[in-house]
Amino acid sequence: MTLSWLTGFGIVTAIAALKTFIVYNLVLTSSNPGWAILSGLFALFFALTAIVAYLSYVQLRGYISRQRKEKLTPGASEPIAKETVVLRYAPDWGLSQSEADVAIFVAKGFSNAEIAEMRGSAVTTVKSQLGRIYQKSGLETRYQLIAFVTDEVCSMAKVSDKAEAKLDTQKALPLASRRTENAA
């Protein structure tokens, strides 16, 4: 923390000195200002730059805090559910839709064979998708994935003041049986 304050102080000082130099060379070239005027300009520019830097810091800190809360707090149409957590982190992790579907099923506790049957795919496909999920998310096992999703659901429940709603899983989980029904 001290290093960031010292860095900020150094940057503000450098910007104030640069502004003073520019004003001295462009505006005060015809007259010969004394040290009192130059130090006064520097003090003015330092104060103004410090105020702008502080306000920018406060705004950035508030923005980051709001982003974190938005990620944890479900929106009006989003329930506190495992699907919500996986679907929120899928873009950050770079998961494809099928990988996100598999991650949702794993978070719900289904085995690889059950997931393959529900999705109408081979077990080896599910295993390879799980490997890519672990690689992209930085998690190592299905238990870490389940724990991560459960922790996020608990965090969302603590932050949220709204009652739980049901998630329309037809949009989140395109099962093989649903695909054939929609195609017919």
Coordinates of N, CA, C and O in Angstrom, one line a residue:
M1 N 0.8 -1.2 0.0 CA 0.0 0.0 0.0 C 0.9 1.3 0.0 O 0.6 2.2 -0.7
T2 N 1.9 1.2 0.8 CA 2.8 2.4 0.8 C 3.5 2.6 -0.5 O 3.6 3.8 -0.9
L3 N 3.8 1.6 -1.2 CA 4.5 1.7 -2.5 C 3.5 2.4 -3.5 O 3.9 3.2 -4.3
S4 N 2.2 2.0 -3.5 CA 1.3 2.7 -4.4 C 1.1 4.1 -4.0 O 0.9 5.0 -5.0
W5 N 1.1 4.5 -2.8 CA 1.0 5.9 -2.4 C 2.2 6.7 -2.8 O 2.1 7.8 -3.3
L6 N 3.4 6.1 -2.7 CA 4.6 6.8 -3.1 C 4.6 6.9 -4.6 O 5.1 8.0 -5.1
T7 N 4.2 5.9 -5.3 CA 4.1 6.0 -6.8 C 3.2 7.1 -7.2 O 3.5 7.9 -8.1
G8 N 2.0 7.1 -6.6 CA 1.0 8.1 -6.9 C 1.6 9.5 -6.6 O 1.4 10.5 -7.4
F9 N 2.2 9.7 -5.5 CA 2.8 11.0 -5.1 C 3.9 11.4 -6.2 O 3.9 12.5 -6.6
G10 N 4.7 10.4 -6.6 CA 5.7 10.7 -7.6 C 5.1 11.1 -9.0 O 5.5 12.0 -9.6
I11 N 4.0 10.4 -9.3 CA 3.4 10.8 -10.6 C 2.7 12.1 -10.5 O 2.8 12.9 -11.5
V12 N 2.0 12.4 -9.4 CA 1.4 13.7 -9.3 C 2.5 14.9 -9.3 O 2.3 15.9 -9.9
T13 N 3.6 14.6 -8.6 CA 4.7 15.6 -8.6 C 5.2 15.8 -10.0 O 5.4 17.0 -10.5
A14 N 5.4 14.7 -10.8 CA 5.9 14.9 -12.1 C 5.0 15.6 -13.0 O 5.4 16.4 -13.8
I15 N 3.7 15.3 -12.9 CA 2.7 16.0 -13.7 C 2.6 17.5 -13.4 O 2.6 18.3 -14.3
A16 N 2.7 17.8 -12.1 CA 2.6 19.2 -11.7 C 3.9 19.9 -12.2 O 3.8 21.1 -12.7
A17 N 5.0 19.3 -12.1 CA 6.3 19.9 -12.6 C 6.2 20.1 -14.2 O 6.6 21.2 -14.7
L18 N 5.6 19.1 -14.9 CA 5.5 19.3 -16.3 C 4.5 20.4 -16.7 O 4.8 21.2 -17.6
K19 N 3.4 20.5 -15.9 CA 2.5 21.6 -16.2 C 3.1 23.0 -15.9 O 3.0 24.0 -16.7
T20 N 3.9 23.1 -14.8 CA 4.6 24.3 -14.5 C 5.6 24.7 -15.6 O 5.7 25.8 -16.0
F21 N 6.3 23.7 -16.1 CA 7.3 23.9 -17.1 C 6.6 24.4 -18.4 O 7.1 25.3 -19.1
I22 N 5.5 23.8 -18.8 CA 4.8 24.2 -20.0 C 4.3 25.6 -19.8 O 4.4 26.4 -20.8
V23 N 3.7 25.9 -18.7 CA 3.2 27.3 -18.5 C 4.3 28.3 -18.5 O 4.2 29.4 -19.1
Y24 N 5.4 28.0 -17.9 CA 6.6 28.9 -17.9 C 7.1 29.1 -19.3 O 7.4 30.3 -19.6
N25 N 7.2 28.1 -20.1 CA 7.8 28.2 -21.4 C 6.8 28.8 -22.4 O 7.2 29.5 -23.4
L26 N 5.5 28.6 -22.3 CA 4.6 29.1 -23.3 C 3.9 30.4 -22.9 O 3.6 31.2 -23.8
V27 N 3.6 30.6 -21.6 CA 2.9 31.8 -21.2 C 3.8 32.9 -20.6 O 3.6 34.0 -20.9
L28 N 4.7 32.5 -19.8 CA 5.6 33.4 -19.1 C 6.9 33.6 -19.8 O 7.9 34.0 -19.1
T29 N 7.1 33.4 -21.1 CA 8.4 33.6 -21.7 C 8.8 35.0 -21.8 O 10.0 35.3 -21.7
S30 N 7.9 35.9 -22.0 CA 8.2 37.4 -22.2 C 8.7 38.0 -20.9 O 9.5 38.8 -20.8
S31 N 8.0 37.6 -19.8 CA 8.4 38.2 -18.5 C 9.3 37.2 -17.8 O 9.4 36.0 -18.1
N32 N 10.0 37.7 -16.8 CA 10.9 36.9 -16.0 C 10.3 36.7 -14.6 O 10.6 37.5 -13.7
P33 N 9.5 35.6 -14.5 CA 8.9 35.4 -13.2 C 9.9 35.0 -12.1 O 10.9 34.3 -12.4
G34 N 9.6 35.3 -10.9 CA 10.5 35.0 -9.8 C 10.1 33.6 -9.3 O 9.2 32.9 -9.8
W35 N 11.0 33.2 -8.4 CA 10.8 31.8 -7.8 C 9.4 31.7 -7.0 O 8.8 30.7 -7.0
A36 N 9.0 32.8 -6.5 CA 7.7 32.8 -5.8 C 6.5 32.5 -6.7 O 5.6 31.6 -6.4
I37 N 6.5 33.0 -7.9 CA 5.5 32.7 -8.9 C 5.6 31.3 -9.4 O 4.6 30.6 -9.5
L38 N 6.8 30.8 -9.7 CA 7.0 29.5 -10.2 C 6.6 28.4 -9.1 O 5.9 27.4 -9.4
S39 N 7.0 28.7 -7.8 CA 6.6 27.7 -6.8 C 5.1 27.8 -6.5 O 4.5 26.8 -6.2
G40 N 4.5 29.0 -6.7 CA 3.1 29.1 -6.5 C 2.3 28.3 -7.6 O 1.3 27.6 -7.3
L41 N 2.8 28.4 -8.8 CA 2.2 27.7 -9.9 C 2.4 26.2 -9.7 O 1.4 25.4 -9.9
F42 N 3.6 25.8 -9.3 CA 3.8 24.4 -9.0 C 2.8 23.9 -7.9 O 2.2 22.8 -8.0
A43 N 2.7 24.7 -6.8 CA 1.8 24.3 -5.7 C 0.4 24.2 -6.2 O -0.4 23.2 -5.8
L44 N -0.1 25.1 -7.0 CA -1.4 25.1 -7.6 C -1.6 23.8 -8.4 O -2.6 23.1 -8.3
F45 N -0.7 23.6 -9.4 CA -0.8 22.4 -10.2 C -0.8 21.1 -9.4 O -1.4 20.2 -9.8
F46 N 0.1 21.1 -8.4 CA 0.2 19.9 -7.6 C -1.1 19.6 -6.9 O -1.6 18.5 -6.9
A47 N -1.7 20.7 -6.3 CA -3.0 20.5 -5.6 C -4.1 20.0 -6.6 O -4.9 19.1 -6.2
L48 N -4.2 20.7 -7.7 CA -5.2 20.3 -8.7 C -5.1 18.9 -9.2 O -6.0 18.1 -9.3
T49 N -3.8 18.5 -9.5 CA -3.5 17.2 -10.0 C -3.8 16.1 -8.9 O -4.3 15.1 -9.2
A50 N -3.5 16.5 -7.7 CA -3.7 15.5 -6.6 C -5.2 15.3 -6.4 O -5.7 14.2 -6.1
I51 N -6.0 16.4 -6.5 CA -7.5 16.2 -6.3 C -8.0 15.4 -7.5 O -8.8 14.5 -7.2
V52 N -7.6 15.6 -8.7 CA -8.1 14.8 -9.8 C -7.6 13.3 -9.6 O -8.4 12.4 -9.9
A53 N -6.4 13.1 -9.2 CA -5.9 11.7 -9.0 C -6.7 11.0 -7.9 O -7.1 9.9 -8.0
Y54 N -7.0 11.7 -6.8 CA -7.8 11.2 -5.7 C -9.2 10.8 -6.2 O -9.7 9.7 -5.9
L55 N -9.9 11.7 -6.9 CA -11.2 11.5 -7.3 C -11.2 10.3 -8.3 O -12.2 9.5 -8.3
S56 N -10.2 10.2 -9.2 CA -10.1 9.1 -10.1 C -10.0 7.8 -9.4 O -10.6 6.8 -9.7
Y57 N -9.1 7.8 -8.3 CA -8.9 6.6 -7.5 C -10.2 6.2 -6.8 O -10.5 5.0 -6.9
V58 N -10.9 7.1 -6.3 CA -12.2 6.8 -5.6 C -13.2 6.2 -6.6 O -13.9 5.2 -6.3
Q59 N -13.3 6.8 -7.8 CA -14.2 6.4 -8.8 C -13.9 5.0 -9.3 O -14.7 4.1 -9.4
L60 N -12.6 4.7 -9.5 CA -12.1 3.4 -9.9 C -12.4 2.4 -8.9 O -12.8 1.3 -9.2
R61 N -12.1 2.7 -7.6 CA -12.3 1.7 -6.6 C -13.8 1.4 -6.5 O -14.2 0.2 -6.3
G62 N -14.7 2.4 -6.6 CA -16.1 2.2 -6.6 C -16.6 1.3 -7.7 O -17.4 0.5 -7.6
Y63 N -16.0 1.6 -8.9 CA -16.4 0.8 -10.1 C -16.0 -0.6 -9.9 O -16.8 -1.5 -10.2
I64 N -14.8 -0.9 -9.4 CA -14.4 -2.3 -9.2 C -15.3 -3.0 -8.2 O -15.6 -4.1 -8.4
S65 N -15.6 -2.3 -7.1 CA -16.5 -2.8 -6.1 C -17.9 -3.2 -6.7 O -18.4 -4.2 -6.4
R66 N -18.4 -2.3 -7.5 CA -19.7 -2.5 -8.2 C -19.6 -3.7 -9.1 O -20.6 -4.5 -9.2
Q67 N -18.5 -3.8 -9.8 CA -18.4 -4.9 -10.8 C -18.4 -6.3 -10.0 O -18.9 -7.2 -10.4
R68 N -17.7 -6.3 -8.9 CA -17.6 -7.5 -8.1 C -19.0 -7.9 -7.5 O -19.4 -9.0 -7.6
K69 N -19.7 -6.9 -7.1 CA -21.1 -7.1 -6.5 C -22.0 -7.6 -7.6 O -22.8 -8.5 -7.4
E70 N -21.9 -7.0 -8.8 CA -22.7 -7.4 -10.0 C -22.4 -8.9 -10.3 O -23.3 -9.6 -10.7
K71 N -21.2 -9.2 -10.2 CA -20.8 -10.6 -10.6 C -21.4 -11.6 -9.5 O -21.8 -12.7 -9.8
L72 N -21.4 -11.2 -8.3 CA -21.9 -12.0 -7.2 C -23.5 -11.9 -7.0 O -24.1 -12.9 -6.6
T73 N -24.0 -10.8 -7.3 CA -25.4 -10.6 -7.1 C -26.2 -10.9 -8.3 O -26.0 -10.4 -9.4
P74 N -27.2 -11.8 -8.2 CA -27.9 -12.1 -9.4 C -28.9 -11.0 -9.8 O -29.3 -10.2 -8.9
G75 N -29.1 -10.9 -11.1 CA -30.0 -9.8 -11.5 C -31.5 -10.2 -11.2 O -31.8 -11.2 -10.6
A76 N -32.4 -9.3 -11.7 CA -33.8 -9.5 -11.4 C -34.3 -10.9 -11.9 O -35.1 -11.5 -11.3
S77 N -33.8 -11.3 -13.1 CA -34.3 -12.5 -13.7 C -33.4 -13.7 -13.4 O -33.7 -14.8 -13.8
E78 N -32.3 -13.5 -12.7 CA -31.4 -14.6 -12.4 C -31.6 -15.1 -11.0 O -31.5 -14.4 -10.1
P79 N -31.8 -16.4 -10.9 CA -31.9 -17.0 -9.6 C -30.5 -17.3 -9.0 O -29.5 -17.2 -9.7
I80 N -30.5 -17.7 -7.7 CA -29.3 -18.1 -7.1 C -29.2 -19.6 -7.4 O -29.9 -20.4 -6.7
A81 N -28.5 -20.0 -8.3 CA -28.4 -21.4 -8.7 C -27.0 -21.7 -9.3 O -26.3 -20.8 -9.7
K82 N -26.7 -23.0 -9.4 CA -25.4 -23.5 -9.9 C -25.3 -23.1 -11.4 O -24.2 -22.7 -11.8
E83 N -26.4 -23.2 -12.1 CA -26.4 -22.8 -13.5 C -25.9 -21.4 -13.7 O -25.2 -21.1 -14.6
T84 N -26.5 -20.5 -12.8 CA -26.1 -19.1 -12.9 C -24.6 -18.9 -12.7 O -24.0 -18.1 -13.5
V85 N -24.0 -19.5 -11.8 CA -22.6 -19.4 -11.5 C -21.8 -19.8 -12.7 O -20.9 -19.1 -13.2
V86 N -22.1 -21.0 -13.2 CA -21.3 -21.6 -14.3 C -21.5 -20.7 -15.6 O -20.5 -20.4 -16.3
L87 N -22.7 -20.2 -15.8 CA -23.0 -19.4 -17.0 C -22.3 -18.0 -16.9 O -22.0 -17.4 -17.9
R88 N -22.2 -17.5 -15.6 CA -21.5 -16.3 -15.5 C -20.0 -16.4 -15.7 O -19.3 -15.5 -16.2
Y89 N -19.4 -17.5 -15.2 CA -17.9 -17.7 -15.4 C -17.5 -18.3 -16.7 O -16.3 -18.2 -17.1
A90 N -18.4 -18.9 -17.4 CA -18.1 -19.5 -18.7 C -17.4 -18.5 -19.7 O -16.4 -18.9 -20.3
P91 N -17.9 -17.3 -19.9 CA -17.2 -16.4 -20.8 C -15.8 -16.0 -20.3 O -14.8 -15.9 -21.0
D92 N -15.6 -15.8 -18.9 CA -14.3 -15.5 -18.4 C -13.3 -16.6 -18.6 O -12.1 -16.4 -18.8
W93 N -13.8 -17.8 -18.5 CA -12.9 -19.0 -18.6 C -12.8 -19.4 -20.1 O -11.9 -20.2 -20.4
G94 N -13.6 -18.9 -21.0 CA -13.5 -19.2 -22.4 C -14.1 -20.5 -22.7 O -13.7 -21.2 -23.6
L95 N -15.2 -20.9 -22.0 CA -15.8 -22.2 -22.2 C -16.8 -22.1 -23.4 O -17.5 -21.1 -23.6
S96 N -16.8 -23.2 -24.2 CA -17.9 -23.3 -25.2 C -19.2 -23.6 -24.6 O -19.3 -23.9 -23.4
Q97 N -20.3 -23.6 -25.4 CA -21.6 -23.9 -24.8 C -21.7 -25.3 -24.3 O -22.2 -25.6 -23.2
S98 N -21.1 -26.2 -25.0 CA -21.1 -27.6 -24.6 C -20.3 -27.9 -23.3 O -20.7 -28.6 -22.5
E99 N -19.2 -27.2 -23.2 CA -18.4 -27.3 -22.0 C -19.1 -26.7 -20.8 O -19.0 -27.2 -19.7
A100 N -19.8 -25.6 -21.0 CA -20.6 -25.0 -20.0 C -21.7 -25.9 -19.5 O -22.0 -26.1 -18.3
D101 N -22.3 -26.6 -20.5 CA -23.4 -27.6 -20.2 C -22.8 -28.7 -19.3 O -23.4 -29.1 -18.3
V102 N -21.7 -29.2 -19.7 CA -21.0 -30.3 -18.9 C -20.6 -29.8 -17.5 O -20.9 -30.5 -16.5
A103 N -20.1 -28.6 -17.4 CA -19.8 -28.0 -16.1 C -21.0 -27.9 -15.2 O -20.9 -28.2 -14.0
I104 N -22.1 -27.5 -15.8 CA -23.4 -27.4 -15.0 C -23.8 -28.8 -14.5 O -24.1 -29.0 -13.3
F105 N -23.7 -29.8 -15.4 CA -24.1 -31.2 -14.9 C -23.1 -31.7 -13.8 O -23.6 -32.3 -12.9
V106 N -21.9 -31.4 -14.0 CA -20.9 -31.8 -13.0 C -21.2 -31.1 -11.7 O -21.2 -31.8 -10.6
A107 N -21.5 -29.8 -11.7 CA -21.8 -29.1 -10.5 C -23.0 -29.6 -9.8 O -23.1 -29.5 -8.6
K108 N -23.9 -30.2 -10.6 CA -25.1 -30.8 -10.0 C -24.9 -32.2 -9.5 O -25.8 -32.8 -8.9
G109 N -23.7 -32.8 -9.8 CA -23.4 -34.1 -9.2 C -23.6 -35.3 -10.1 O -23.5 -36.4 -9.6
F110 N -23.8 -35.0 -11.4 CA -24.0 -36.2 -12.3 C -22.7 -36.8 -12.7 O -21.6 -36.1 -12.7
S111 N -22.7 -38.1 -12.9 CA -21.5 -38.8 -13.3 C -21.2 -38.6 -14.8 O -22.1 -38.1 -15.5
N112 N -20.1 -39.0 -15.3 CA -19.7 -38.8 -16.7 C -20.7 -39.6 -17.6 O -21.1 -39.1 -18.6
A113 N -21.0 -40.8 -17.2 CA -22.0 -41.6 -18.0 C -23.3 -41.0 -18.0 O -24.0 -41.0 -19.1
E114 N -23.8 -40.5 -16.9 CA -25.1 -39.8 -16.9 C -25.1 -38.6 -17.8 O -26.1 -38.3 -18.5
I115 N -24.1 -37.8 -17.7 CA -24.0 -36.6 -18.5 C -24.0 -37.0 -20.0 O -24.7 -36.4 -20.8
A116 N -23.2 -38.0 -20.4 CA -23.2 -38.4 -21.8 C -24.5 -38.9 -22.2 O -25.0 -38.6 -23.3
E117 N -25.2 -39.6 -21.4 CA -26.6 -40.1 -21.8 C -27.5 -38.9 -22.0 O -28.3 -38.9 -22.9
M118 N -27.5 -38.0 -21.0 CA -28.4 -36.8 -21.1 C -28.1 -35.9 -22.3 O -29.0 -35.4 -22.9
R119 N -26.9 -35.8 -22.7 CA -26.5 -35.0 -23.8 C -26.5 -35.7 -25.1 O -26.3 -35.1 -26.2
G120 N -26.6 -37.0 -25.1 CA -26.6 -37.8 -26.3 C -25.2 -37.8 -27.0 O -25.1 -37.8 -28.2
S121 N -24.2 -38.0 -26.1 CA -22.8 -38.0 -26.6 C -22.1 -39.2 -26.0 O -22.6 -39.9 -25.1
A122 N -20.8 -39.4 -26.4 CA -20.0 -40.5 -25.8 C -19.4 -40.0 -24.5 O -19.2 -38.8 -24.3
V123 N -19.1 -41.0 -23.6 CA -18.5 -40.7 -22.4 C -17.1 -40.1 -22.6 O -16.7 -39.2 -21.9
T124 N -16.4 -40.6 -23.6 CA -15.0 -40.0 -23.9 C -15.1 -38.5 -24.3 O -14.2 -37.8 -24.0
T125 N -16.2 -38.2 -24.9 CA -16.4 -36.7 -25.3 C -16.6 -35.9 -24.0 O -16.0 -34.8 -23.9
V126 N -17.4 -36.4 -23.1 CA -17.6 -35.7 -21.8 C -16.3 -35.6 -21.1 O -16.0 -34.6 -20.5
K127 N -15.5 -36.7 -21.1 CA -14.2 -36.7 -20.4 C -13.2 -35.6 -21.0 O -12.6 -34.9 -20.3
S128 N -13.2 -35.6 -22.3 CA -12.3 -34.6 -22.9 C -12.8 -33.2 -22.7 O -12.0 -32.2 -22.5
Q129 N -14.1 -33.0 -22.7 CA -14.7 -31.6 -22.3 C -14.4 -31.3 -20.9 O -14.0 -30.1 -20.6
L130 N -14.4 -32.2 -20.0 CA -14.1 -32.0 -18.6 C -12.6 -31.6 -18.5 O -12.2 -30.7 -17.7
G131 N -11.7 -32.2 -19.2 CA -10.3 -31.9 -19.2 C -10.1 -30.4 -19.7 O -9.3 -29.7 -19.1
R132 N -10.8 -30.0 -20.7 CA -10.7 -28.6 -21.2 C -11.3 -27.6 -20.2 O -10.8 -26.5 -20.0
I133 N -12.4 -28.0 -19.5 CA -13.0 -27.2 -18.5 C -11.9 -27.0 -17.4 O -11.7 -25.8 -16.9
Y134 N -11.3 -28.0 -16.9 CA -10.3 -27.9 -15.8 C -9.1 -27.0 -16.3 O -8.7 -26.2 -15.5
Q135 N -8.7 -27.2 -17.5 CA -7.6 -26.4 -18.0 C -7.9 -25.0 -18.1 O -7.1 -24.1 -17.7
K136 N -9.1 -24.6 -18.6 CA -9.5 -23.3 -18.8 C -9.8 -22.6 -17.5 O -9.6 -21.4 -17.4
S137 N -10.4 -23.3 -16.6 CA -10.8 -22.6 -15.3 C -9.7 -22.6 -14.3 O -9.8 -21.8 -13.3
G138 N -8.7 -23.4 -14.5 CA -7.6 -23.4 -13.5 C -8.0 -24.4 -12.3 O -7.2 -24.5 -11.4
L139 N -9.1 -25.1 -12.4 CA -9.4 -26.0 -11.4 C -8.9 -27.4 -11.8 O -8.6 -27.6 -13.0
E140 N -8.7 -28.3 -10.8 CA -8.0 -29.5 -11.2 C -8.9 -30.8 -11.2 O -8.6 -31.7 -11.9
T141 N -10.0 -30.7 -10.4 CA -10.8 -31.9 -10.3 C -12.3 -31.5 -10.3 O -12.6 -30.3 -10.1
R142 N -13.1 -32.5 -10.5 CA -14.6 -32.2 -10.4 C -15.0 -31.8 -9.1 O -15.9 -31.0 -8.9
Y143 N -14.3 -32.2 -8.0 CA -14.6 -31.8 -6.7 C -14.3 -30.3 -6.4 O -15.0 -29.6 -5.7
Q144 N -13.2 -29.9 -7.0 CA -12.9 -28.4 -6.9 C -13.9 -27.6 -7.7 O -14.3 -26.5 -7.2
L145 N -14.4 -28.1 -8.8 CA -15.4 -27.4 -9.6 C -16.7 -27.3 -8.8 O -17.3 -26.3 -8.7
I146 N -17.1 -28.4 -8.2 CA -18.3 -28.4 -7.4 C -18.1 -27.5 -6.2 O -19.1 -26.7 -5.9
A147 N -17.0 -27.5 -5.5 CA -16.8 -26.6 -4.4 C -16.8 -25.2 -4.8 O -17.3 -24.3 -4.1
F148 N -16.1 -24.9 -5.9 CA -16.1 -23.5 -6.4 C -17.5 -23.0 -6.7 O -17.9 -21.9 -6.2
V149 N -18.3 -23.8 -7.4 CA -19.7 -23.4 -7.7 C -20.5 -23.2 -6.5 O -21.3 -22.2 -6.3
T150 N -20.4 -24.1 -5.5 CA -21.1 -24.1 -4.3 C -20.7 -22.8 -3.5 O -21.6 -22.1 -2.9
D151 N -19.4 -22.5 -3.4 CA -19.0 -21.3 -2.7 C -19.6 -20.0 -3.3 O -20.0 -19.1 -2.6
E152 N -19.6 -20.0 -4.6 CA -20.1 -18.8 -5.3 C -21.6 -18.7 -5.1 O -22.2 -17.6 -4.9
V153 N -22.3 -19.8 -5.1 CA -23.8 -19.8 -4.8 C -24.0 -19.2 -3.4 O -24.9 -18.4 -3.2
C154 N -23.2 -19.7 -2.4 CA -23.3 -19.2 -1.1 C -23.0 -17.7 -1.0 O -23.7 -16.9 -0.3
S155 N -22.0 -17.2 -1.7 CA -21.7 -15.8 -1.8 C -22.8 -15.0 -2.4 O -23.1 -13.9 -1.9
M156 N -23.4 -15.5 -3.4 CA -24.5 -14.9 -4.0 C -25.7 -14.8 -3.1 O -26.4 -13.8 -3.0
A157 N -25.9 -15.8 -2.3 CA -27.1 -15.9 -1.4 C -26.9 -14.8 -0.3 O -27.8 -14.2 0.2
K158 N -25.6 -14.7 0.2 CA -25.3 -13.7 1.2 C -25.6 -12.3 0.7 O -26.1 -11.4 1.5
V159 N -25.2 -12.0 -0.5 CA -25.3 -10.6 -1.1 C -26.7 -10.3 -1.5 O -27.2 -9.2 -1.4
S160 N -27.4 -11.3 -2.0 CA -28.8 -11.1 -2.5 C -29.8 -10.9 -1.4 O -29.8 -11.6 -0.4
D161 N -30.7 -10.0 -1.7 CA -31.8 -9.7 -0.8 C -33.1 -10.3 -1.4 O -34.2 -10.3 -0.7
K162 N -33.1 -10.8 -2.6 CA -34.2 -11.3 -3.3 C -34.5 -12.8 -3.0 O -33.6 -13.5 -2.7
A163 N -35.7 -13.2 -3.1 CA -36.1 -14.6 -3.0 C -35.6 -15.3 -4.2 O -35.4 -14.8 -5.3
E164 N -35.4 -16.6 -4.0 CA -34.9 -17.5 -5.1 C -36.0 -17.6 -6.1 O -37.2 -17.7 -5.8
A165 N -35.6 -17.7 -7.3 CA -36.5 -17.9 -8.5 C -36.0 -19.2 -9.2 O -34.9 -19.6 -9.0
K166 N -36.9 -19.8 -10.0 CA -36.5 -21.0 -10.7 C -35.9 -20.6 -12.0 O -36.3 -19.7 -12.7
L167 N -34.8 -21.3 -12.4 CA -34.1 -21.0 -13.6 C -34.8 -21.9 -14.7 O -35.1 -23.0 -14.5
D168 N -35.0 -21.3 -15.9 CA -35.5 -22.0 -17.0 C -34.3 -22.8 -17.6 O -33.5 -22.2 -18.4
T169 N -34.3 -24.0 -17.3 CA -33.1 -24.9 -17.7 C -33.2 -25.2 -19.1 O -32.2 -25.7 -19.7
Q170 N -34.3 -25.0 -19.8 CA -34.3 -25.4 -21.2 C -33.3 -24.5 -22.0 O -32.8 -25.0 -23.0
K171 N -33.1 -23.3 -21.6 CA -32.1 -22.4 -22.3 C -30.7 -22.8 -21.9 O -29.8 -22.7 -22.6
A172 N -30.5 -23.1 -20.6 CA -29.2 -23.4 -20.1 C -28.7 -24.8 -20.4 O -27.5 -24.9 -20.5
L173 N -29.6 -25.7 -20.5 CA -29.2 -27.1 -20.6 C -29.9 -27.8 -21.8 O -30.9 -28.3 -21.7
P174 N -29.3 -27.6 -23.0 CA -29.9 -28.2 -24.2 C -29.6 -29.7 -24.2 O -28.6 -30.2 -24.7
L175 N -30.6 -30.5 -23.7 CA -30.4 -32.0 -23.7 C -30.7 -32.6 -25.0 O -31.4 -32.0 -25.9
A176 N -30.2 -33.8 -25.2 CA -30.5 -34.5 -26.5 C -31.9 -34.7 -26.8 O -32.4 -34.5 -27.9
S177 N -32.7 -35.0 -25.7 CA -34.2 -35.2 -26.0 C -34.9 -33.9 -26.3 O -35.8 -33.9 -27.1
R178 N -34.4 -32.8 -25.8 CA -35.0 -31.5 -26.2 C -34.6 -31.1 -27.6 O -35.4 -30.5 -28.3
R179 N -33.4 -31.5 -28.0 CA -33.0 -31.2 -29.4 C -33.9 -31.9 -30.4 O -34.3 -31.3 -31.4
T180 N -34.3 -33.1 -30.1 CA -35.1 -33.9 -31.1 C -36.5 -33.4 -31.0 O -37.2 -33.4 -32.0
E181 N -37.0 -32.9 -29.9 CA -38.4 -32.4 -29.8 C -38.5 -31.1 -30.5 O -39.4 -30.8 -31.2
N182 N -37.4 -30.2 -30.4 CA -37.4 -28.9 -31.1 C -37.3 -29.1 -32.6 O -37.8 -28.3 -33.4
A183 N -36.6 -30.1 -33.0 CA -36.3 -30.3 -34.5 C -37.6 -30.9 -35.1 O -37.8 -30.6 -36.3
A184 N -38.4 -31.6 -34.4 CA -39.6 -32.2 -35.0 C -40.7 -31.2 -35.2 O -40.8 -30.1 -34.8

